[in-house]
Amino acid sequence: MVARIIPVDPFDLVIFGGTGDLARRKILPGLYRRLADGQMPAEARVIGAARSESDDDGFRALVREALDEFLPAEQRDEETIAQFLSQISYVQVDATGENGWDDLRAHMREGVIRAFYFSVAPSLFGPIAERLNARGIADETSRIVAEKPFGKDLESARELNRNLAAHFDESQIYRIDHYLGKETVQNLMAVRFGNMLFEPLWNNKYIDHIQITVAETVGVGGRGEYYDRSGAMRDMVQNHMLQLLCLIAMEPPSRFEPDSVRDEKLKVIRALDSVDPREIVRGQYSAADGQPSYRQDVGDPASKTECFVAMRVGISNWRWNGTPFYIRTGKRLKARASEIAVVFKAAPHNIFEEDHGLHSNVLSIRLQPNEGMELGVTIKEPGPGGMRLLDVPLDMSFAEALGPDAAEAPDAYERLIMDVIRGNQTLFMRGDEVEAAWAWTDPLIGGWEGRGDTPMPYDQGSAGPDDALMLMHRDGRRWREIRA
Ligand code: BG6
């Protein structure tokens, strides 16, 4: 199957923080792939903007290094790299001062889309937005992209929203949550709203519970300072995990359009129950086999920040009342595996004689690795021996079903950047959504900080603290295995 790639219109994309980690790891390699795929046109320009003293050649050398480091060898093609570098330039800009802004204005071309990626600390969003506007670098058709973290609580998120709104209309602001750009996450919407099969069953009458797991094997080494101020709740739950929960739980939007989708997600966030502290488990990984502990990684022997969190969340509305959502995420767990599992209720009565209990179907949506979906169904075990029941997966790994094109689906970032150029905000968070998410998160964080709770230690390579297992056992349920 050959994917149909439609080139986007020519653009000037300015990356503030163009020499930073995110630009090197994700944004620049992603743009290169879009060029190689024929989606980024040869007339597009990428302009690195940062405080460091450099010039076009210096920045091109940095970009070249980033491509070598973060792209697999088979994706690197010298001719395409030369073309990509010829579309790149650099402007030295002082985000909070006056230097460089005139140069940047002189750099921008008329008649092409202008997009500005804020891959910088949130404290710089306001000053940059203000200068783009005051210096006439941005106009009413320009777009700005705000990278996370979008605040650290409700108050700071409100302030950021106010600072951006002072210079740009909401329709120009693209708040990135890269989980929304993941292939399977979008597929979740296709499966829910493009098929008749699931929607009638998609409620508390037929679904027993839902599990959302984002397990990572990496620790926090290298970004300990940021992480220790944040913790898993702010870093993963407030944004990525809540977005996944919203897509599972939301009502069908009337159209697949930005505000229809975002209105429905907002309703879910506003219907979230507060979580009883007994239904929250926080953890920190311990030292093991020469590997530092979380506290050693962040350099604070008394840190009370969690790098693992599991909780049971309820949604107070007609569709979900009584069906819990269990979410968990953590660092240095046994495998890198992200999955949403929709666990259906068991059949109401067992007509078979077997005594191993009733079976329940599970629809599992794997975000990574091996993106795909699997539906567990109960069948008769083949062969003689009477009516023995067996659970088997109806498996749909995208790579298998759709061929190599699916395996090479664009990375979340590159897909989202193309959406910015196309002017499609569907997969970006609206200001009120981010604020509602913080409004739900703040009291939970405030609760454990106020009580001085200390996270539970857990072994590296495990599934997290034992108490997280108990969280489900108490309800007569269990977590699915964390498997790569
Ligand atoms: C980021 C978090 O937003 O998402 C990181 O700040 C986390 O802590 C990362 O590791 C996970 O993203 P992915 O795409 O690797 O699952």
Coordinates of C-alpha atoms and ligand atoms in Angstrom, one line a residue:
M1 CA 0.0 0.0 0.0
V2 CA 1.5 3.3 -1.0
A3 CA 0.6 6.3 1.3
R4 CA -0.6 9.4 -0.5
I5 CA 1.6 12.3 0.6
I6 CA 0.3 15.8 -0.1
P7 CA 2.9 18.5 0.1
V8 CA 2.1 21.3 2.4
D9 CA 2.3 25.0 1.3
P10 CA 5.7 26.7 1.5
F11 CA 6.5 28.0 5.0
D12 CA 9.0 29.8 7.1
L13 CA 9.3 27.9 10.4
V14 CA 11.3 29.7 13.1
I15 CA 12.5 27.4 15.9
F16 CA 13.2 29.3 19.1
G17 CA 15.5 27.1 21.1
G18 CA 16.7 25.8 17.7
T19 CA 20.0 24.5 19.2
G20 CA 18.3 22.8 22.1
D21 CA 17.7 19.1 22.9
L22 CA 14.2 18.8 21.6
A23 CA 15.1 20.5 18.3
R24 CA 18.0 18.2 17.8
R25 CA 16.3 15.0 18.8
K26 CA 12.8 15.5 17.4
I27 CA 12.0 18.6 15.5
L28 CA 14.9 18.8 13.0
P29 CA 15.1 15.0 12.2
G30 CA 11.3 15.1 11.9
L31 CA 11.4 17.9 9.3
Y32 CA 14.1 16.1 7.4
R33 CA 11.9 13.0 7.1
R34 CA 9.0 15.2 5.9
L35 CA 11.3 16.6 3.2
A36 CA 12.5 13.1 2.3
D37 CA 8.9 12.0 2.0
G38 CA 8.0 14.8 -0.3
Q39 CA 5.8 16.6 2.2
M40 CA 7.9 19.5 3.1
P41 CA 8.4 21.5 -0.1
A42 CA 11.8 22.7 -1.4
E43 CA 10.5 26.3 -0.9
A44 CA 10.1 25.9 2.8
R45 CA 12.7 27.4 5.2
V46 CA 13.6 26.4 8.7
I47 CA 15.2 29.1 10.8
G48 CA 17.0 28.3 14.0
A49 CA 16.7 31.1 16.5
A50 CA 18.7 31.1 19.8
R51 CA 20.9 33.2 21.9
S52 CA 24.1 31.4 21.1
E53 CA 26.5 33.2 18.8
S54 CA 26.5 31.3 15.5
D55 CA 25.7 31.7 11.8
D56 CA 24.0 29.8 9.0
D57 CA 27.0 27.5 8.6
G58 CA 27.5 26.9 12.3
F59 CA 23.8 26.0 12.7
R60 CA 23.9 23.7 9.6
A61 CA 26.8 21.9 11.2
L62 CA 24.7 21.4 14.3
V63 CA 21.7 20.2 12.3
R64 CA 24.0 17.8 10.3
E65 CA 25.2 16.3 13.6
A66 CA 21.7 16.0 14.9
L67 CA 20.6 14.1 11.8
D68 CA 23.6 11.7 12.1
E69 CA 22.9 11.1 15.7
F70 CA 19.1 10.8 15.8
L71 CA 18.2 9.3 12.4
P72 CA 18.8 5.7 11.6
A73 CA 21.5 5.2 8.9
E74 CA 19.0 3.9 6.3
Q75 CA 17.0 7.1 6.5
R76 CA 20.0 9.3 5.7
D77 CA 20.5 10.2 2.1
E78 CA 23.3 12.6 1.3
E79 CA 21.5 14.4 -1.5
T80 CA 18.4 14.9 0.6
I81 CA 20.6 16.1 3.5
A82 CA 22.3 18.6 1.3
Q83 CA 18.9 19.9 0.1
F84 CA 17.6 20.0 3.7
L85 CA 20.7 22.0 4.9
S86 CA 20.2 24.5 2.0
Q87 CA 16.8 25.3 3.4
I88 CA 18.2 26.0 6.9
S89 CA 19.4 29.3 8.3
Y90 CA 20.1 30.9 11.7
V91 CA 19.4 34.1 13.4
Q92 CA 20.9 35.0 16.8
V93 CA 18.1 36.4 18.9
D94 CA 17.8 37.5 22.5
A95 CA 14.4 36.4 23.6
T96 CA 14.1 38.8 26.5
G97 CA 16.2 41.6 25.0
E98 CA 16.2 43.7 21.9
N99 CA 19.0 42.1 19.9
G100 CA 18.3 40.1 16.7
W101 CA 14.7 40.9 16.2
D102 CA 15.3 43.2 13.2
D103 CA 17.4 40.5 11.6
L104 CA 14.7 38.0 12.1
R105 CA 12.1 40.3 10.5
A106 CA 14.4 40.8 7.5
H107 CA 14.7 37.1 7.2
M108 CA 11.0 36.4 6.9
R109 CA 9.5 36.1 3.4
E110 CA 6.3 37.5 2.2
G111 CA 3.5 35.3 0.9
V112 CA 4.5 32.1 2.8
I113 CA 3.0 30.7 6.0
R114 CA 4.9 31.9 9.1
A115 CA 5.1 29.5 12.1
F116 CA 7.1 30.0 15.3
Y117 CA 8.0 27.1 17.4
F118 CA 8.6 28.0 21.1
S119 CA 10.9 25.1 22.1
V120 CA 12.1 27.1 25.1
A121 CA 11.3 27.5 28.8
P122 CA 7.7 28.6 29.3
S123 CA 8.9 31.8 31.0
L124 CA 10.1 32.9 27.6
F125 CA 6.7 32.4 25.8
G126 CA 5.4 35.8 26.8
P127 CA 8.5 37.8 25.9
I128 CA 8.8 36.1 22.5
A129 CA 5.1 36.5 21.7
E130 CA 5.3 40.1 22.6
R131 CA 8.3 40.8 20.4
L132 CA 7.0 38.9 17.4
N133 CA 4.0 41.1 17.5
A134 CA 5.5 44.4 18.4
R135 CA 8.3 44.0 15.7
G136 CA 5.8 43.1 13.0
I137 CA 7.4 39.7 12.5
A138 CA 4.1 37.8 13.0
D139 CA 0.8 38.7 11.5
E140 CA -2.8 37.4 11.9
T141 CA -2.1 34.4 9.7
S142 CA 1.0 33.3 11.7
R143 CA 1.0 30.4 14.1
I144 CA 2.8 29.8 17.3
V145 CA 3.6 26.4 18.7
A146 CA 4.0 26.1 22.5
E147 CA 6.0 23.2 23.8
K148 CA 5.3 21.6 27.2
P149 CA 5.4 22.1 30.1
F150 CA 2.4 24.4 29.7
G151 CA 2.7 25.7 33.3
K152 CA 3.2 23.9 36.5
D153 CA -0.2 24.5 38.0
L154 CA -3.5 26.3 37.2
E155 CA -2.2 29.7 38.1
S156 CA 0.9 29.6 35.9
A157 CA -1.0 28.0 33.0
R158 CA -3.6 30.9 33.2
E159 CA -0.8 33.4 33.2
L160 CA 0.8 31.7 30.1
N161 CA -2.6 31.7 28.4
R162 CA -3.0 35.4 29.2
N163 CA 0.5 36.2 27.9
L164 CA -0.1 34.5 24.6
A165 CA -3.7 35.8 24.2
A166 CA -2.4 39.3 24.6
H167 CA -0.6 38.9 21.2
F168 CA -2.2 36.0 19.4
D169 CA -5.7 34.7 18.8
E170 CA -6.5 31.2 20.2
S171 CA -6.9 30.0 16.6
Q172 CA -3.2 30.8 16.1
I173 CA -1.9 29.0 19.2
Y174 CA -0.9 25.3 18.9
R175 CA -0.2 23.8 22.3
I176 CA 1.7 20.5 21.7
D177 CA 1.0 17.3 23.4
H178 CA 3.0 14.9 21.3
Y179 CA 0.9 11.9 22.5
L180 CA -1.9 13.2 20.3
G181 CA 0.4 12.9 17.3
K182 CA 1.1 9.2 17.9
E183 CA -0.3 6.9 15.2
T184 CA -2.3 4.6 17.5
V185 CA -3.8 7.5 19.4
Q186 CA -5.4 8.8 16.2
N187 CA -6.3 5.3 15.3
L188 CA -8.2 5.0 18.6
M189 CA -10.6 7.7 17.3
A190 CA -10.9 5.9 13.9
V191 CA -11.7 2.7 15.6
R192 CA -14.2 4.2 18.0
F193 CA -16.0 6.5 15.5
G194 CA -15.5 4.8 12.2
N195 CA -17.0 1.5 13.3
M196 CA -20.4 0.5 14.6
L197 CA -19.0 -2.5 16.4
F198 CA -17.6 -0.8 19.6
E199 CA -19.6 2.3 20.2
P200 CA -22.8 0.6 21.5
L201 CA -20.7 -1.3 24.0
W202 CA -18.6 1.7 25.0
N203 CA -20.1 2.5 28.4
N204 CA -20.5 1.4 32.0
K205 CA -23.0 -1.3 31.1
Y206 CA -20.5 -3.3 29.1
I207 CA -17.1 -2.1 30.2
D208 CA -15.8 -3.2 33.5
H209 CA -12.8 -0.9 33.7
I210 CA -10.1 0.7 31.6
Q211 CA -6.3 0.6 32.2
I212 CA -3.9 3.1 30.8
T213 CA -0.2 2.3 31.2
V214 CA 2.7 4.3 30.0
A215 CA 5.8 2.4 31.3
E216 CA 9.3 3.6 30.5
T217 CA 12.7 1.9 31.0
V218 CA 14.6 5.2 31.1
G219 CA 15.4 7.0 34.3
V220 CA 15.5 10.7 34.9
G221 CA 19.3 11.0 34.7
G222 CA 20.3 14.1 32.6
R223 CA 17.1 16.1 33.3
G224 CA 16.9 15.5 37.0
E225 CA 16.7 19.2 37.9
Y226 CA 13.6 19.8 35.8
Y227 CA 12.1 16.4 36.7
D228 CA 12.4 16.7 40.4
R229 CA 10.4 20.0 40.3
S230 CA 7.8 18.3 38.2
G231 CA 7.3 14.6 39.0
A232 CA 5.2 12.0 37.1
M233 CA 2.0 13.7 37.9
R234 CA 2.9 17.0 36.2
D235 CA 5.2 15.5 33.6
M236 CA 3.0 12.7 32.3
V237 CA -0.5 12.6 33.9
Q238 CA -1.7 16.2 33.6
N239 CA -1.0 16.1 29.8
H240 CA -0.3 12.8 28.0
M241 CA -2.3 10.4 30.2
L242 CA -5.3 12.7 30.6
Q243 CA -5.4 13.2 26.8
L244 CA -5.5 9.5 26.3
L245 CA -8.2 9.2 28.9
C246 CA -10.2 11.9 27.2
L247 CA -10.0 10.2 23.8
I248 CA -11.3 6.9 25.3
A249 CA -14.0 8.6 27.4
M250 CA -15.3 11.4 25.3
E251 CA -18.7 11.5 23.5
P252 CA -18.6 11.2 19.7
P253 CA -17.9 14.7 18.4
S254 CA -20.2 15.9 15.7
R255 CA -17.3 16.4 13.3
F256 CA -13.6 15.6 13.3
E257 CA -12.8 19.3 13.7
P258 CA -10.8 21.2 16.2
D259 CA -13.5 22.6 18.4
S260 CA -15.9 19.7 18.2
V261 CA -13.2 17.3 19.4
R262 CA -11.8 19.7 22.0
D263 CA -15.3 20.6 23.4
E264 CA -15.8 16.9 24.1
K265 CA -12.4 16.4 25.7
L266 CA -13.0 19.3 27.9
K267 CA -16.3 17.9 29.1
V268 CA -14.5 14.7 30.2
I269 CA -11.9 16.6 32.1
R270 CA -14.5 18.6 33.9
A271 CA -16.4 15.4 34.8
L272 CA -13.3 13.8 36.4
D273 CA -13.8 12.9 40.1
S274 CA -11.3 14.0 42.6
V275 CA -9.1 11.1 43.6
D276 CA -9.2 9.8 47.2
P277 CA -5.5 9.8 48.5
R278 CA -5.9 6.1 49.3
E279 CA -6.4 5.5 45.6
I280 CA -3.1 7.0 44.6
V281 CA 0.3 5.3 44.8
R282 CA 3.5 7.2 44.2
G283 CA 6.9 5.7 43.9
Q284 CA 10.6 6.2 43.4
Y285 CA 13.0 3.7 42.0
S286 CA 15.7 2.4 44.3
A287 CA 19.4 1.8 43.5
A288 CA 20.3 -1.5 41.8
D289 CA 23.3 -3.2 40.3
G290 CA 25.4 0.0 40.2
Q291 CA 22.5 2.0 38.8
P292 CA 21.7 5.1 40.8
S293 CA 18.4 5.5 42.6
Y294 CA 15.9 8.2 41.7
R295 CA 17.2 10.3 44.6
Q296 CA 20.8 9.9 43.4
D297 CA 19.7 10.7 39.8
V298 CA 18.2 14.0 40.9
G299 CA 20.9 14.7 43.5
D300 CA 18.5 15.2 46.4
P301 CA 18.7 12.5 49.1
A302 CA 15.4 13.6 50.6
S303 CA 13.4 14.2 47.4
K304 CA 9.7 13.5 47.8
T305 CA 8.9 13.8 44.1
E306 CA 7.4 10.7 42.4
C307 CA 8.7 9.1 39.2
F308 CA 5.9 6.6 39.4
V309 CA 2.3 7.1 39.9
A310 CA -0.8 4.9 39.7
M311 CA -4.3 5.8 40.6
R312 CA -8.0 5.0 40.1
V313 CA -10.0 7.7 38.5
G314 CA -13.7 8.0 38.2
I315 CA -15.8 10.0 35.7
S316 CA -19.1 11.3 36.9
N317 CA -21.3 11.2 33.9
W318 CA -24.0 8.8 32.5
R319 CA -21.6 6.9 30.3
W320 CA -18.9 6.1 32.8
N321 CA -20.3 6.3 36.3
G322 CA -19.1 3.1 38.0
T323 CA -16.5 2.2 35.5
P324 CA -13.1 3.1 36.9
F325 CA -10.1 4.2 34.9
Y326 CA -6.8 2.9 36.3
I327 CA -3.8 4.8 35.1
R328 CA -0.1 4.3 35.8
T329 CA 3.1 5.6 34.5
G330 CA 6.7 5.4 35.7
K331 CA 10.4 5.4 35.0
R332 CA 12.8 2.5 35.1
L333 CA 10.0 -0.1 34.9
K334 CA 10.4 -3.6 33.4
A335 CA 9.7 -2.6 29.8
R336 CA 9.0 0.3 27.5
A337 CA 5.4 -0.4 26.9
S338 CA 2.4 1.9 26.5
E339 CA -1.0 0.4 26.3
I340 CA -4.7 1.2 26.8
A341 CA -6.7 -1.8 27.8
V342 CA -10.5 -1.7 27.6
V343 CA -11.7 -4.6 29.8
F344 CA -15.2 -5.6 29.0
K345 CA -17.5 -7.3 31.6
A346 CA -17.8 -11.0 31.7
A347 CA -20.8 -12.7 30.0
P348 CA -23.6 -12.6 32.6
H349 CA -23.9 -16.4 33.0
N350 CA -21.7 -19.3 32.3
I351 CA -23.4 -22.0 30.3
F352 CA -20.3 -24.2 30.2
E353 CA -19.3 -26.6 32.9
E354 CA -15.8 -25.4 33.2
D355 CA -15.1 -23.9 36.6
H356 CA -12.3 -21.5 35.7
G357 CA -14.8 -18.6 35.8
L358 CA -16.2 -16.3 33.2
H359 CA -14.0 -14.7 30.6
S360 CA -14.0 -11.1 29.6
N361 CA -12.9 -9.6 26.3
V362 CA -10.1 -7.1 26.3
L363 CA -9.5 -4.6 23.6
S364 CA -5.9 -3.5 23.9
I365 CA -4.5 -0.6 22.1
R366 CA -0.7 -0.6 22.0
L367 CA 0.9 2.8 21.6
Q368 CA 4.4 1.6 21.6
P369 CA 6.3 -0.5 20.7
N370 CA 4.6 -2.7 18.0
E371 CA 1.7 -0.3 17.5
G372 CA -1.5 -2.1 17.0
M373 CA -4.7 -3.4 18.5
E374 CA -5.7 -6.7 19.8
L375 CA -9.1 -8.0 20.8
G376 CA -9.1 -10.9 23.2
V377 CA -11.9 -13.4 22.5
T378 CA -12.9 -16.6 24.1
I379 CA -13.0 -19.7 21.9
K380 CA -13.2 -23.5 22.2
E381 CA -9.8 -25.0 22.5
P382 CA -9.4 -27.0 19.3
G383 CA -9.4 -30.8 19.4
P384 CA -11.1 -33.5 21.5
G385 CA -11.6 -33.3 25.2
G386 CA -15.0 -31.6 25.5
M387 CA -15.8 -27.9 25.7
R388 CA -12.6 -26.4 27.0
L389 CA -12.4 -22.6 26.7
L390 CA -9.4 -20.6 25.6
D391 CA -8.7 -16.9 25.3
V392 CA -7.0 -15.9 22.1
P393 CA -6.1 -12.6 20.6
L394 CA -7.5 -11.3 17.4
D395 CA -4.4 -9.4 16.6
M396 CA -3.9 -6.5 14.3
S397 CA -0.4 -5.2 14.4
F398 CA -0.4 -2.3 12.0
A399 CA 3.0 -3.2 10.5
E400 CA 1.8 -6.7 9.7
A401 CA -1.6 -5.7 8.4
L402 CA -0.6 -2.6 6.4
G403 CA 2.9 -3.4 5.3
P404 CA 6.1 -1.4 5.7
D405 CA 4.4 2.0 5.2
A406 CA 2.7 1.6 8.6
A407 CA 6.0 0.8 10.3
E408 CA 7.4 4.0 8.9
A409 CA 4.5 6.2 9.9
P410 CA 5.7 9.7 10.7
D411 CA 6.8 10.3 14.3
A412 CA 4.4 12.3 16.4
Y413 CA 6.3 15.5 16.2
E414 CA 6.7 15.7 12.5
R415 CA 3.0 14.9 12.0
L416 CA 2.0 17.7 14.4
I417 CA 4.3 20.2 12.8
M418 CA 2.7 19.4 9.4
D419 CA -0.7 20.0 11.0
V420 CA 0.5 23.4 12.2
I421 CA 1.5 24.3 8.6
R422 CA -1.9 23.0 7.4
G423 CA -3.6 25.1 10.0
N424 CA -5.3 22.2 11.7
Q425 CA -5.7 22.4 15.5
T426 CA -7.6 19.2 16.1
L427 CA -4.6 17.4 17.7
F428 CA -3.6 20.4 19.8
M429 CA -4.8 21.4 23.2
R430 CA -7.0 24.4 23.7
G431 CA -6.3 26.9 26.5
D432 CA -9.4 26.0 28.5
E433 CA -8.5 22.3 28.2
V434 CA -5.1 22.8 29.7
E435 CA -6.5 24.9 32.5
A436 CA -9.2 22.3 33.3
A437 CA -6.5 19.6 33.5
W438 CA -4.5 21.6 36.0
A439 CA -7.6 22.4 38.0
W440 CA -8.1 18.7 38.4
T441 CA -4.4 18.0 39.1
D442 CA -3.6 20.8 41.5
P443 CA -5.6 19.6 44.5
L444 CA -4.1 16.1 44.2
I445 CA -0.6 17.4 44.2
G446 CA -1.4 19.9 46.9
G447 CA -2.8 17.0 49.0
W448 CA 0.3 14.9 49.1
E449 CA 2.6 17.9 49.4
G450 CA 0.5 19.2 52.3
R451 CA 0.6 15.8 54.0
G452 CA 4.3 15.5 53.3
D453 CA 3.8 12.0 51.8
T454 CA 6.9 10.2 50.8
P455 CA 6.8 8.0 47.6
M456 CA 7.3 4.2 48.1
P457 CA 10.5 2.7 46.9
Y458 CA 10.4 0.2 44.0
D459 CA 12.9 -2.0 42.3
Q460 CA 14.2 -1.0 39.0
G461 CA 12.9 -3.3 36.3
S462 CA 9.7 -4.1 38.2
A463 CA 6.1 -3.0 37.7
G464 CA 6.3 -0.3 40.3
P465 CA 5.6 -0.5 44.1
D466 CA 3.6 -3.4 45.4
D467 CA 0.9 -1.0 46.6
A468 CA 0.1 -0.2 43.0
L469 CA -0.7 -3.9 42.5
M470 CA -2.9 -3.7 45.6
L471 CA -4.7 -0.7 44.2
M472 CA -6.4 -3.1 41.8
H473 CA -6.4 -6.3 43.8
R474 CA -8.6 -4.5 46.4
D475 CA -11.1 -4.0 43.6
G476 CA -10.8 -7.7 42.5
R477 CA -8.9 -6.7 39.4
R478 CA -5.4 -6.8 38.2
W479 CA -3.0 -4.9 36.0
R480 CA -2.0 -6.3 32.7
E481 CA 1.5 -7.5 32.3
I482 CA 4.0 -4.8 31.3
R483 CA 5.4 -6.3 28.1
A484 CA 7.5 -4.9 25.3
Ligands
BG6_1 C1 7.7 13.6 27.8 C2 8.1 13.6 29.2 O1 6.7 14.6 27.6 O2 7.3 12.4 27.3 C3 9.2 12.5 29.4 O3 8.6 14.8 29.6 C4 8.8 11.2 28.8 O4 9.5 12.4 30.8 C5 8.3 11.4 27.4 O5 9.9 10.3 28.9 C6 7.7 10.1 26.9 O6 7.4 10.2 25.5 P1 7.4 8.9 24.5 O7 7.0 9.5 23.2 O8 8.8 8.4 24.5 O9 6.5 7.9 25.1

